[in-house]
Short mmCIF file of C-alpha atoms and ligand atoms in Angstrom, two decimals:
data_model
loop_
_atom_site.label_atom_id
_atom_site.label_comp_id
_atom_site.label_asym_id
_atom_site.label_seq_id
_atom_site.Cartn_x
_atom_site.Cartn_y
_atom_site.Cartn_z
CA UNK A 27 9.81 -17.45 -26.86
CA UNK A 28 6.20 -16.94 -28.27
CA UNK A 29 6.63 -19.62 -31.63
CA UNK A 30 2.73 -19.62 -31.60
CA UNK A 31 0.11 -16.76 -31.90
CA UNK A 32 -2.70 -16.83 -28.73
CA UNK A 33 -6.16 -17.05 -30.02
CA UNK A 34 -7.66 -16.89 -26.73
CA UNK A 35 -10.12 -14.05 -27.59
CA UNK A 36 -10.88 -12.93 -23.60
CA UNK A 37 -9.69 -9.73 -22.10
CA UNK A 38 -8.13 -8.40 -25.32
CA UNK A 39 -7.09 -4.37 -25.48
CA UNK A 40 -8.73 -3.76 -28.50
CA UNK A 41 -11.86 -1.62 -27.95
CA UNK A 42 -10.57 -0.53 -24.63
CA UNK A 43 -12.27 2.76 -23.48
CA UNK A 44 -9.70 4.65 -20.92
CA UNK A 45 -11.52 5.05 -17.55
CA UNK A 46 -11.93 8.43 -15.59
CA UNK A 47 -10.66 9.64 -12.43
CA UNK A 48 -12.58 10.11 -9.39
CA UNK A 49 -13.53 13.71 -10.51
CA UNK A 50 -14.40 14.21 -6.12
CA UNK A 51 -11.37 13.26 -5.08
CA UNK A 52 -8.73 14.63 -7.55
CA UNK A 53 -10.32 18.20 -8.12
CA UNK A 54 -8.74 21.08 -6.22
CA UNK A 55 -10.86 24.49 -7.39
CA UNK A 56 -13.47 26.30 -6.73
CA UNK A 57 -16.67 24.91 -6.39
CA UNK A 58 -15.40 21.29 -6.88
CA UNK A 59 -16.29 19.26 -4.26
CA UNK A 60 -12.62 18.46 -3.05
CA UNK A 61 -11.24 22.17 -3.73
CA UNK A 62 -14.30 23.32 -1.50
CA UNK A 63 -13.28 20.86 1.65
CA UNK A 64 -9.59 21.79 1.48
CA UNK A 65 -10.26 25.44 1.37
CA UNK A 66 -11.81 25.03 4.70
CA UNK A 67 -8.57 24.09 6.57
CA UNK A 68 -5.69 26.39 6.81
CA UNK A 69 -3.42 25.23 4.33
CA UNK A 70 0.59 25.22 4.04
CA UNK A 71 1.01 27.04 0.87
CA UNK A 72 5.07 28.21 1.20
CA UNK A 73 7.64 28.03 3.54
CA UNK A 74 8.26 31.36 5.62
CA UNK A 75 11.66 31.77 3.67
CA UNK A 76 9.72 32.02 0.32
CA UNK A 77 7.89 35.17 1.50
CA UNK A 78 10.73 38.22 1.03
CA UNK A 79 10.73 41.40 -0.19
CA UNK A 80 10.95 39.64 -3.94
CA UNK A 81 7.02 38.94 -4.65
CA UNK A 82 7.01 35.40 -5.25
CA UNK A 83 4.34 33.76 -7.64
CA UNK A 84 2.53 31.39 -5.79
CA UNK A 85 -0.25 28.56 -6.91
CA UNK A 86 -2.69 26.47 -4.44
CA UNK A 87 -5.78 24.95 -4.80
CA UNK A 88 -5.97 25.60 -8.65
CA UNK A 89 -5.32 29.79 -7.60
CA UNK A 90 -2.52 32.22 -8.38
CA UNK A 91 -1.44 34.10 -5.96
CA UNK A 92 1.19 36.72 -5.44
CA UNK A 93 3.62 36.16 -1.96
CA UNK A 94 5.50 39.18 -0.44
CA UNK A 95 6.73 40.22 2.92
CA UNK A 96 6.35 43.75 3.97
CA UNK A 97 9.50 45.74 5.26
CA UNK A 98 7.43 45.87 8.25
CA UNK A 99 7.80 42.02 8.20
CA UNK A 100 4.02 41.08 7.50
CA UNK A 101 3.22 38.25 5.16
CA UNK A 102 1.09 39.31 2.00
CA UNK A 103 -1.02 36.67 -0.14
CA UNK A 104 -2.61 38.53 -2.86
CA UNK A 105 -4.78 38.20 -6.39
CA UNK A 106 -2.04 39.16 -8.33
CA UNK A 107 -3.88 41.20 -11.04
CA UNK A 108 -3.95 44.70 -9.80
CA UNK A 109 -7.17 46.43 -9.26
CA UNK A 110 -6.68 49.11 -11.23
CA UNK A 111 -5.60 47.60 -14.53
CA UNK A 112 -4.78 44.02 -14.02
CA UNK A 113 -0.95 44.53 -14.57
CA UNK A 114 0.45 41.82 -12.13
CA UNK A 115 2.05 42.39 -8.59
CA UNK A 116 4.45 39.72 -9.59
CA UNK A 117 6.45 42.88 -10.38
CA UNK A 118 5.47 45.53 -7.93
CA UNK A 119 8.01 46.54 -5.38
CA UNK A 120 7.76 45.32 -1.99
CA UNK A 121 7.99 48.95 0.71
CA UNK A 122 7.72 49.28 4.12
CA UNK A 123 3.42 48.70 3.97
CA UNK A 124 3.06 46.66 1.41
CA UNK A 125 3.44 46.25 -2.15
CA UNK A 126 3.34 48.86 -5.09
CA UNK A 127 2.02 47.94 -8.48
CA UNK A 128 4.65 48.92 -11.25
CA UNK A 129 2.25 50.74 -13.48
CA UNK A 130 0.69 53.31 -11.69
CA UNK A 131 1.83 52.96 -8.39
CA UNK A 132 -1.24 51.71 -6.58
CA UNK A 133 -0.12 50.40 -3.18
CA UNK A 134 -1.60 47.60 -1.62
CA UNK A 135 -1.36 46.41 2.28
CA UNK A 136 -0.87 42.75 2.97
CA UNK A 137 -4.48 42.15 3.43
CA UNK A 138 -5.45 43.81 -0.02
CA UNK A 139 -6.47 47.77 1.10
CA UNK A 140 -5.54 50.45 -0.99
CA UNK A 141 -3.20 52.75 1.08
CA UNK A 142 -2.05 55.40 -2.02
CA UNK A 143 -3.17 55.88 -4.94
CA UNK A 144 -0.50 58.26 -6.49
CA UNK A 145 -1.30 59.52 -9.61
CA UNK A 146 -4.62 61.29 -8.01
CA UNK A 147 -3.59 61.68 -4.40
CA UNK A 148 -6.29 63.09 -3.09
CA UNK A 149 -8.94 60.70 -4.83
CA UNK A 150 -10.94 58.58 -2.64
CA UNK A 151 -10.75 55.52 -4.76
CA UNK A 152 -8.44 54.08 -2.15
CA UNK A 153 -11.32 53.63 -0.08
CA UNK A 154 -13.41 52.27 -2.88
CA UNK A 155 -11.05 49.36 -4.23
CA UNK A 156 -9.14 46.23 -2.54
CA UNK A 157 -7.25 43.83 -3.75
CA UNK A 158 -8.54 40.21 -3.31
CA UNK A 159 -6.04 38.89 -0.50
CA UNK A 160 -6.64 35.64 1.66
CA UNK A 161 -5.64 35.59 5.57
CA UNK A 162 -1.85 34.07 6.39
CA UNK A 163 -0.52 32.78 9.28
CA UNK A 164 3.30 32.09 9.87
CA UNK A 165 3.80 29.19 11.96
CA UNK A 166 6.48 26.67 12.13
CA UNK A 167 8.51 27.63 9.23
CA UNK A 168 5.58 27.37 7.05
CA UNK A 169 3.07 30.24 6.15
CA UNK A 170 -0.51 29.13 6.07
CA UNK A 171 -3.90 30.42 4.31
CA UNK A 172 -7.03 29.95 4.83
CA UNK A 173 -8.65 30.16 1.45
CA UNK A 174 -12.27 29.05 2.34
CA UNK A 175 -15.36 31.61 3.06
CA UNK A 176 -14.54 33.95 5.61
CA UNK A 177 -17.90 33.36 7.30
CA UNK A 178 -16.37 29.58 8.12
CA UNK A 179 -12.77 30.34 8.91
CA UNK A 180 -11.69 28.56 11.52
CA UNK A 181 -9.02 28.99 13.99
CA UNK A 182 -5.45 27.98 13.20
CA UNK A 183 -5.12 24.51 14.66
CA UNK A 184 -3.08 22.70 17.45
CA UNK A 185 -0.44 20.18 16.82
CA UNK A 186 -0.37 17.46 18.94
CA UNK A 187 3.39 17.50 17.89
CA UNK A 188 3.68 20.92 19.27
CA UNK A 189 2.58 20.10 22.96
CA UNK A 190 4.62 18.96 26.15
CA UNK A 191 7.69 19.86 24.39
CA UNK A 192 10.55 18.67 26.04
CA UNK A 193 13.83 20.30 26.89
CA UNK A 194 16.08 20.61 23.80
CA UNK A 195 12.89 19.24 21.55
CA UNK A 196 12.21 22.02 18.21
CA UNK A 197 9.94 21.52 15.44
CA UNK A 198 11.13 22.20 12.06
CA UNK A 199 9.68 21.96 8.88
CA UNK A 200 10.90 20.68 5.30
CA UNK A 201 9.18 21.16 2.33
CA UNK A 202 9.59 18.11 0.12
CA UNK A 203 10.50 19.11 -3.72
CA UNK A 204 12.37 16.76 -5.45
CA UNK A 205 10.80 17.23 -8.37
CA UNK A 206 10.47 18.99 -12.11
CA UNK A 207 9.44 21.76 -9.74
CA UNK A 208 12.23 21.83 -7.32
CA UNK A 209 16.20 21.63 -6.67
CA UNK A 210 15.57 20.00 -4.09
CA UNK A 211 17.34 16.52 -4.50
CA UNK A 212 16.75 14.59 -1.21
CA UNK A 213 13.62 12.78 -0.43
CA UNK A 214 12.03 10.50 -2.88
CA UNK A 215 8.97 12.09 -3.99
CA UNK A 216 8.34 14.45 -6.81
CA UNK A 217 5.20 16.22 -7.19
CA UNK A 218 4.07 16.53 -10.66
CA UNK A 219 1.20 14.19 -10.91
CA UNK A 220 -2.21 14.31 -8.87
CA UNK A 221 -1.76 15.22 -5.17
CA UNK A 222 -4.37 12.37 -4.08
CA UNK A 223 -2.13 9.82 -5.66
CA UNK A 224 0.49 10.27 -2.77
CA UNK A 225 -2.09 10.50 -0.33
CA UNK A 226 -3.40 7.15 -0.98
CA UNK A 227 0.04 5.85 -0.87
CA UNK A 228 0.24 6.89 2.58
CA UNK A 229 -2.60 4.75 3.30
CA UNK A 230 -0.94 1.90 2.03
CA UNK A 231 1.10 -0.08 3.94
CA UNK A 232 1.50 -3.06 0.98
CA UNK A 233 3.50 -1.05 -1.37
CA UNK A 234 6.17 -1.03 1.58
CA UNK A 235 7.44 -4.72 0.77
CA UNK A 236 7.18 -4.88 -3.08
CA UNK A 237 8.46 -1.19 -3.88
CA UNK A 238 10.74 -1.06 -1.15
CA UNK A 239 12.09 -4.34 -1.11
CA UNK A 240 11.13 -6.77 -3.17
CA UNK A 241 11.58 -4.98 -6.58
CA UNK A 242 15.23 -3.83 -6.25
CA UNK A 243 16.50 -5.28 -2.69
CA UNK A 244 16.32 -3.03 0.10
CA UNK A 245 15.58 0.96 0.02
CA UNK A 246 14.93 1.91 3.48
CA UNK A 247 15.63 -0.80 6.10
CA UNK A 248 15.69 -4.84 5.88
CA UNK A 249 12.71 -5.65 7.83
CA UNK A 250 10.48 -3.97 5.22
CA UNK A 251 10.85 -7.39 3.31
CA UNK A 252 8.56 -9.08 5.24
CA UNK A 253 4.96 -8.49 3.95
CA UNK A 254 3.11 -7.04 7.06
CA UNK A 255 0.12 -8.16 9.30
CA UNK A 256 -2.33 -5.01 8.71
CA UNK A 257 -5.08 -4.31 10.71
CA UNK A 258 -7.26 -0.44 9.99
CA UNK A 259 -9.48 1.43 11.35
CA UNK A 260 -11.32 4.86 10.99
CA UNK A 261 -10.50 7.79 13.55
CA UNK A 262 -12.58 10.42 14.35
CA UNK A 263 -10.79 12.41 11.33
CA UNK A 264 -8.93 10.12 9.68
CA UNK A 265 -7.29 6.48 8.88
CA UNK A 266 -5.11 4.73 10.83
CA UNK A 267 -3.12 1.19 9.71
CA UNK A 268 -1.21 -0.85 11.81
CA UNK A 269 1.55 -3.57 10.24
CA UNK A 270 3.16 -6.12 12.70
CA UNK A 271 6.29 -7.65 11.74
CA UNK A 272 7.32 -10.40 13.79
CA UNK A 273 11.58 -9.88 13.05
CA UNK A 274 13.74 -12.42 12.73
CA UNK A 275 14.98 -12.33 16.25
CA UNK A 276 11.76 -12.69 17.57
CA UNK A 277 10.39 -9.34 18.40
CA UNK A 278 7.20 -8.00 17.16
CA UNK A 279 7.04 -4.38 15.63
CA UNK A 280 4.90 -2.44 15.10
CA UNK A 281 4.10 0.68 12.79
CA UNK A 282 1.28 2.64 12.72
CA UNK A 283 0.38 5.34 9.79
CA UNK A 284 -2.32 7.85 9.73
CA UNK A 285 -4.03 10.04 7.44
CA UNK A 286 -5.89 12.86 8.20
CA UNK A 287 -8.61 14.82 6.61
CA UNK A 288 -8.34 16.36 4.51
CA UNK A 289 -4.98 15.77 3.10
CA UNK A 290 -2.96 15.17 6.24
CA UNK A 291 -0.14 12.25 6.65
CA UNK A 292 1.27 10.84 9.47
CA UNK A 293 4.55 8.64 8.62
CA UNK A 294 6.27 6.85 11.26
CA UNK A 295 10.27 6.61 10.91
CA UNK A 296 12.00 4.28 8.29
CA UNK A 297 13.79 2.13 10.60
CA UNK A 298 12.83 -0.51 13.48
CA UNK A 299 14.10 1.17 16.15
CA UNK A 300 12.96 4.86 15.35
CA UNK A 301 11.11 5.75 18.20
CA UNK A 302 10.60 8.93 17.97
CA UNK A 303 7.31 11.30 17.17
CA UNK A 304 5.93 11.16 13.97
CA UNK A 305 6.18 13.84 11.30
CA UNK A 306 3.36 15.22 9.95
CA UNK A 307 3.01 16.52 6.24
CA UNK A 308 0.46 18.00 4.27
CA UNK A 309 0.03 17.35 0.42
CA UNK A 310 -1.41 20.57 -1.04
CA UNK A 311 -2.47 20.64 -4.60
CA UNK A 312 -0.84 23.20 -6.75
CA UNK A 313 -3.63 22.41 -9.40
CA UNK A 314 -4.88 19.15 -10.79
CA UNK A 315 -2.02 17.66 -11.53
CA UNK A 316 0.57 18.93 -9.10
CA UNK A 317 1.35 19.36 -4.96
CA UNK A 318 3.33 20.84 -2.79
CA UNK A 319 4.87 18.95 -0.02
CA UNK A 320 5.09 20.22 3.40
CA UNK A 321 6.26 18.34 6.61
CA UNK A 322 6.72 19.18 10.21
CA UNK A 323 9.20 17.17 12.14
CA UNK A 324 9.49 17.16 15.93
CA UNK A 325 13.50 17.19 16.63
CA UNK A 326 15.55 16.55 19.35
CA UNK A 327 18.28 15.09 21.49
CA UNK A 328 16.75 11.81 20.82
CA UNK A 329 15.31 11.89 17.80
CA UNK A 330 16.68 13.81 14.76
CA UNK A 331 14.18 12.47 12.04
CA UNK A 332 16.09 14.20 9.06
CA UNK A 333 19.09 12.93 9.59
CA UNK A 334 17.75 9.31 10.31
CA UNK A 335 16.09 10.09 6.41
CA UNK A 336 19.38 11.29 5.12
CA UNK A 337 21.54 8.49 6.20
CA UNK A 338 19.20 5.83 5.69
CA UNK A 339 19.91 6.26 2.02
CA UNK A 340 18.11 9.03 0.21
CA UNK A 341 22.01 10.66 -0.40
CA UNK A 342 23.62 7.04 0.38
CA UNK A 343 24.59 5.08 -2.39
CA UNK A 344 22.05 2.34 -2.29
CA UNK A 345 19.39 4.97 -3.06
CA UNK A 346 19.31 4.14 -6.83
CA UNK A 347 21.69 4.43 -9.67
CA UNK A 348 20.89 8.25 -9.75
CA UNK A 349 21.17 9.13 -6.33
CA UNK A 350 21.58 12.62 -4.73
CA UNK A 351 19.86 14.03 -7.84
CA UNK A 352 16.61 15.59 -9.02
CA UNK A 353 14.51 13.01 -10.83
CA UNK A 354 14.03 15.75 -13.79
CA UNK A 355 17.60 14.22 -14.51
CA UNK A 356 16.86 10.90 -14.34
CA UNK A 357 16.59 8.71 -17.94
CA UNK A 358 13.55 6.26 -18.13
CA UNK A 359 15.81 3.93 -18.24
CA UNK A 360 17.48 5.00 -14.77
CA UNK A 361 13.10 4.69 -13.52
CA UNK A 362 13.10 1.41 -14.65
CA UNK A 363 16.33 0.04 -12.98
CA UNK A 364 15.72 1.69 -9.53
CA UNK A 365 11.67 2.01 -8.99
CA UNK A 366 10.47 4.28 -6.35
CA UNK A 367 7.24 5.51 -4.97
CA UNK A 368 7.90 8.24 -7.52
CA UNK A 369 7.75 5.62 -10.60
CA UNK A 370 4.95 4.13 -8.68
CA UNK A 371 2.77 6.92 -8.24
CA UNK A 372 4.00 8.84 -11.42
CA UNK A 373 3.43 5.68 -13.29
CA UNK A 374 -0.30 6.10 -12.48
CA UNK A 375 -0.48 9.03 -14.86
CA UNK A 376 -0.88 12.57 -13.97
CA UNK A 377 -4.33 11.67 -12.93
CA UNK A 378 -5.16 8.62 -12.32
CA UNK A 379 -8.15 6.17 -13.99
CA UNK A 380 -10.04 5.44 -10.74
CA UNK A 381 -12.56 3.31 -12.99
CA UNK A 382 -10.17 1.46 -13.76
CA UNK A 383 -8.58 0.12 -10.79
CA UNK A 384 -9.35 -3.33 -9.65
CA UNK A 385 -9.47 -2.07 -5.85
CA UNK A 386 -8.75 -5.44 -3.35
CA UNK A 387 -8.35 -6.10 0.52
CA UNK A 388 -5.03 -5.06 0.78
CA UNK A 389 -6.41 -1.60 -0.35
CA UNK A 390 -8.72 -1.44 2.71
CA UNK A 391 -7.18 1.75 4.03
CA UNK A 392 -7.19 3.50 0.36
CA UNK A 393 -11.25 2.62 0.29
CA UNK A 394 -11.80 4.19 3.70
CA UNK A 395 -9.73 7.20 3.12
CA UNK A 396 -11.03 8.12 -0.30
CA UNK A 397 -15.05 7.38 1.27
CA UNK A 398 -14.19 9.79 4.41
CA UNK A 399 -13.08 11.98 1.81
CA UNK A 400 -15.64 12.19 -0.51
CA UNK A 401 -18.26 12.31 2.61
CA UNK A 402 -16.63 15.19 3.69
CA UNK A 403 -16.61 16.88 0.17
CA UNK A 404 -20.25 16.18 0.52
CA UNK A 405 -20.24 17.83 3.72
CA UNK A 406 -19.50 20.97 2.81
CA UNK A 407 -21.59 20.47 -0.64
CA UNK A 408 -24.45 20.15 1.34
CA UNK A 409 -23.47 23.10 3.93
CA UNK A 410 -22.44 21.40 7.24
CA UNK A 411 -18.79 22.21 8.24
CA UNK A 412 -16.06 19.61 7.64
CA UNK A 413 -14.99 17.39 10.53
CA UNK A 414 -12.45 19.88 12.61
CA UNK A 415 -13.30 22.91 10.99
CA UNK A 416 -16.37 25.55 10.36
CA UNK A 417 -16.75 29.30 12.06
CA UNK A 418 -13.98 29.72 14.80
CA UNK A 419 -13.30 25.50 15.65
CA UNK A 420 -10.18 25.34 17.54
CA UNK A 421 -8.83 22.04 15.63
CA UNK A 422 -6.25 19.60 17.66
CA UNK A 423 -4.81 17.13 15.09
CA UNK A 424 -3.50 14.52 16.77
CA UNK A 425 -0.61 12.28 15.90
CA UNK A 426 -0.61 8.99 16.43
CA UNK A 427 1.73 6.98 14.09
CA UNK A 428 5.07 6.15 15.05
CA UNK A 429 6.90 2.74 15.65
CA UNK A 430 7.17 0.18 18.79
CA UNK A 431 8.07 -2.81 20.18
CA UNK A 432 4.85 -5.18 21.18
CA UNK A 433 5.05 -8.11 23.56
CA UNK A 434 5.00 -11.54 21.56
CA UNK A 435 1.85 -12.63 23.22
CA UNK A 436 0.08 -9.96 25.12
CA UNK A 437 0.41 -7.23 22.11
CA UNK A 438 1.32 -4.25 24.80
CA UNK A 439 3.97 -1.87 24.02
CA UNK A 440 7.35 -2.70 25.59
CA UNK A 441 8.75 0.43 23.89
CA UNK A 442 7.15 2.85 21.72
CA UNK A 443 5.44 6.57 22.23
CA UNK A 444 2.37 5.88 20.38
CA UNK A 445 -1.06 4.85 21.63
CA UNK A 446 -2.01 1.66 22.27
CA UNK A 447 -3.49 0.15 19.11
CA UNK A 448 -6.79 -0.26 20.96
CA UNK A 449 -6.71 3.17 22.25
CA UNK A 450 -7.41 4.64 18.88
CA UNK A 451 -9.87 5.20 16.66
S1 LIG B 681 -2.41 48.65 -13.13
FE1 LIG B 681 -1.73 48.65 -11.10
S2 LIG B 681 -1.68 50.71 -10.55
FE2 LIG B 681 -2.43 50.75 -12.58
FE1 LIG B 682 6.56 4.26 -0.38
#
């Protein structure tokens, strides 16, 4: 009990000025230097079951766009105010060829060309107008667009998860929405806050045994109570971290996690003994102060990553007092008992105060990320291409996180798929 006021006069709040964000890192537009670098990758922006006949309203990268899928089966992404008047195609009607605008019946292909233009059929204004549209690509569940100058697009990239597939191996994406913006009540991330402060969480390996562990007893698996060795290191796109954990019966493990430019993550299973590939997720700002979480999992006979999620306690009991529900339904109180990477990153405000953080070692990874970053912003300020994209690049994004088993002594992997830690970077 305080029975005497503190006149120490250092440090005090009073006068405090509230710091700013890192305007390069946290801005998603046009024209800011962050919006510009992700709009030169093709970018996850719904899964393939979102685009139906029912126009869906979508927002990336600070833009509203308007989803559809042709009775033909192509995937539309359009400007959603119609040429003609501006009355949106939120609420045209999805045909055969594309999608008709409500109020006058303009119809619009997938890629934004007027096909009919009913009230004056014979007009040539078809041929005149088109609706803004951006490029898709379906691919693993997931339809991608390339929102970046068309002179720069690039090609759609390669997977290192998707090659030597073996037999009864599948890829399958999840989008991650547990959220004020989803039903989705699973994984424990919500998205409502600043995409880039999730992607510096991935690059830190610390949080693990305070969050995880220490703060409410164990979350994902016991040996994430010891605080890790970590070593880092730059890739040729990226960040990698590596923590050893020498377990109580001896063994040494290993776990390595990635991030990728521009907003890429690489998360290696939850458990020890989760050897399988990696999943790979991309965090793509709805706006500002919002993301969308998308991430492809290799599955198979031997490795069935979801499920491993699921049971390790996202929809067990142990996973908070609130578990199994979205955390729109959870009480402050309910944050405050059970802390999760959602309090954590939440917690740092919608944006965060970059000027005010007291960055330190164990932050390493979160400095090197955030510099690779903003060089790359810079980049494409300045009018060179992006590392793994520009005009036509064929992009392989390589995976290399995952977990193993290192000798005691030596450090070589007894078991484990990933590289050797002095393979990389
Ligand atoms: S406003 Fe769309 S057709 Fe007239
Ligand atoms: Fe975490």
């Amino acid at each position: 009990m305080t029975m005497q006021a503190n006149h120490d006069t250092d440090g005090r709040a009073y006068g405090h000025i509230a710091g700013k964000p890192d305007e390069d890192l946290v801005r998603c537009g046009p024209g800011t230097k962050g919006g510009e670098l992700l709009r030169r990758y093709w970018q996850p922006i719904a899964m393939a079951e979102d685009a139906t006949s029912r126009p869906k309203l979508i927002k990336a990268l600070g833009e509203e766009l308007v989803l559809f899928r042709s009775a033909e089966g192509e995937v539309g992404l359009l400007y959603p105010r119609c040429a003609h008047r501006g009355t949106s195609l939120l609420y045209g009607k999805v045909e055969e060829k594309g999608i008709r605008c409500c109020y006058h019946g303009w119809l619009f292909s997938p890629c934004g060309t007027c096909l009919e233009t009913p009230c004056e059929p014979s007009s040539d204004t078809k041929n005149r107008v088109r609706q803004p549209w951006y490029p898709v690509v379906e691919k693993f569940g997931m339809v991608f667009a390339y929102m970046g100058p068309p002179a720069e697009q690039p090609e759609f990239p390669t997977i290192s998860l998707e090659l030597d597939m073996q037999e009864g191996e599948y890829l399958v994406a999840k989008e991650n929405t547990s959220g004020p913006n989803g039903p989705h009540p699973k994984i424990a991330a919500s998205n409502d806050y600043n995409w880039f402060q999730l992607f510096d969480n991935f690059a830190d390996p610390f949080h693990v045994a305070i969050t995880h562990y220490a703060i409410n007893g164990m979350q994902f698996t016991e040996s994430f109570g010891i605080m890790p060795e970590v070593e880092t290191k730059y890739t040729d796109d990226g960040v990698v971290n590596r923590s050893l954990r020498r377990l109580p019966d001896g063994r040494l493990h290993q776990r390595i996690a990635q991030v990728i430019m521009p907003n890429l993550h690489c998360t290696p299973g939850v458990t020890d003994e989760d050897m399988s590939y990696s999943s790979i997720g991309w965090l793509v700002p709805a706006d500002d102060t919002s993301y969308r979480h998308y991430v492809l999992y290799r599955m198979g006979p031997n490795n069935d990553a979801i499920a491993n999620l699921e049971l390790l306690g996202f929809l067990k009991d142990n996973w908070g007092p609130k578990h199994g529900r979205p955390f729109r339904e959870w009480s402050l109180e309910d944050h405050q008992n059970w802390q999760t990477d959602y309090a954590s990153q939440k917690g740092q405000g919608d944006i965060t105060l970059h000027s005010e953080e007291h960055l330190t070692v164990p932050d390493t990874a979160i400095g090197m990320a955030r510099r690779m970053f903003k060089k790359q912003g810079l980049a494409v300020a300045s009018g060179k291409s992006p590392v793994g994209a520009g005009a036509g690049v064929k992009r392989l994004i390589e995976v290399k996180s995952g977990n193993a088993f290192l000798d005691p002594q030596t450090h070589k992997m007894i078991k484990g798929i990933t590289p050797e830690w002095d393979s990389i970077g």
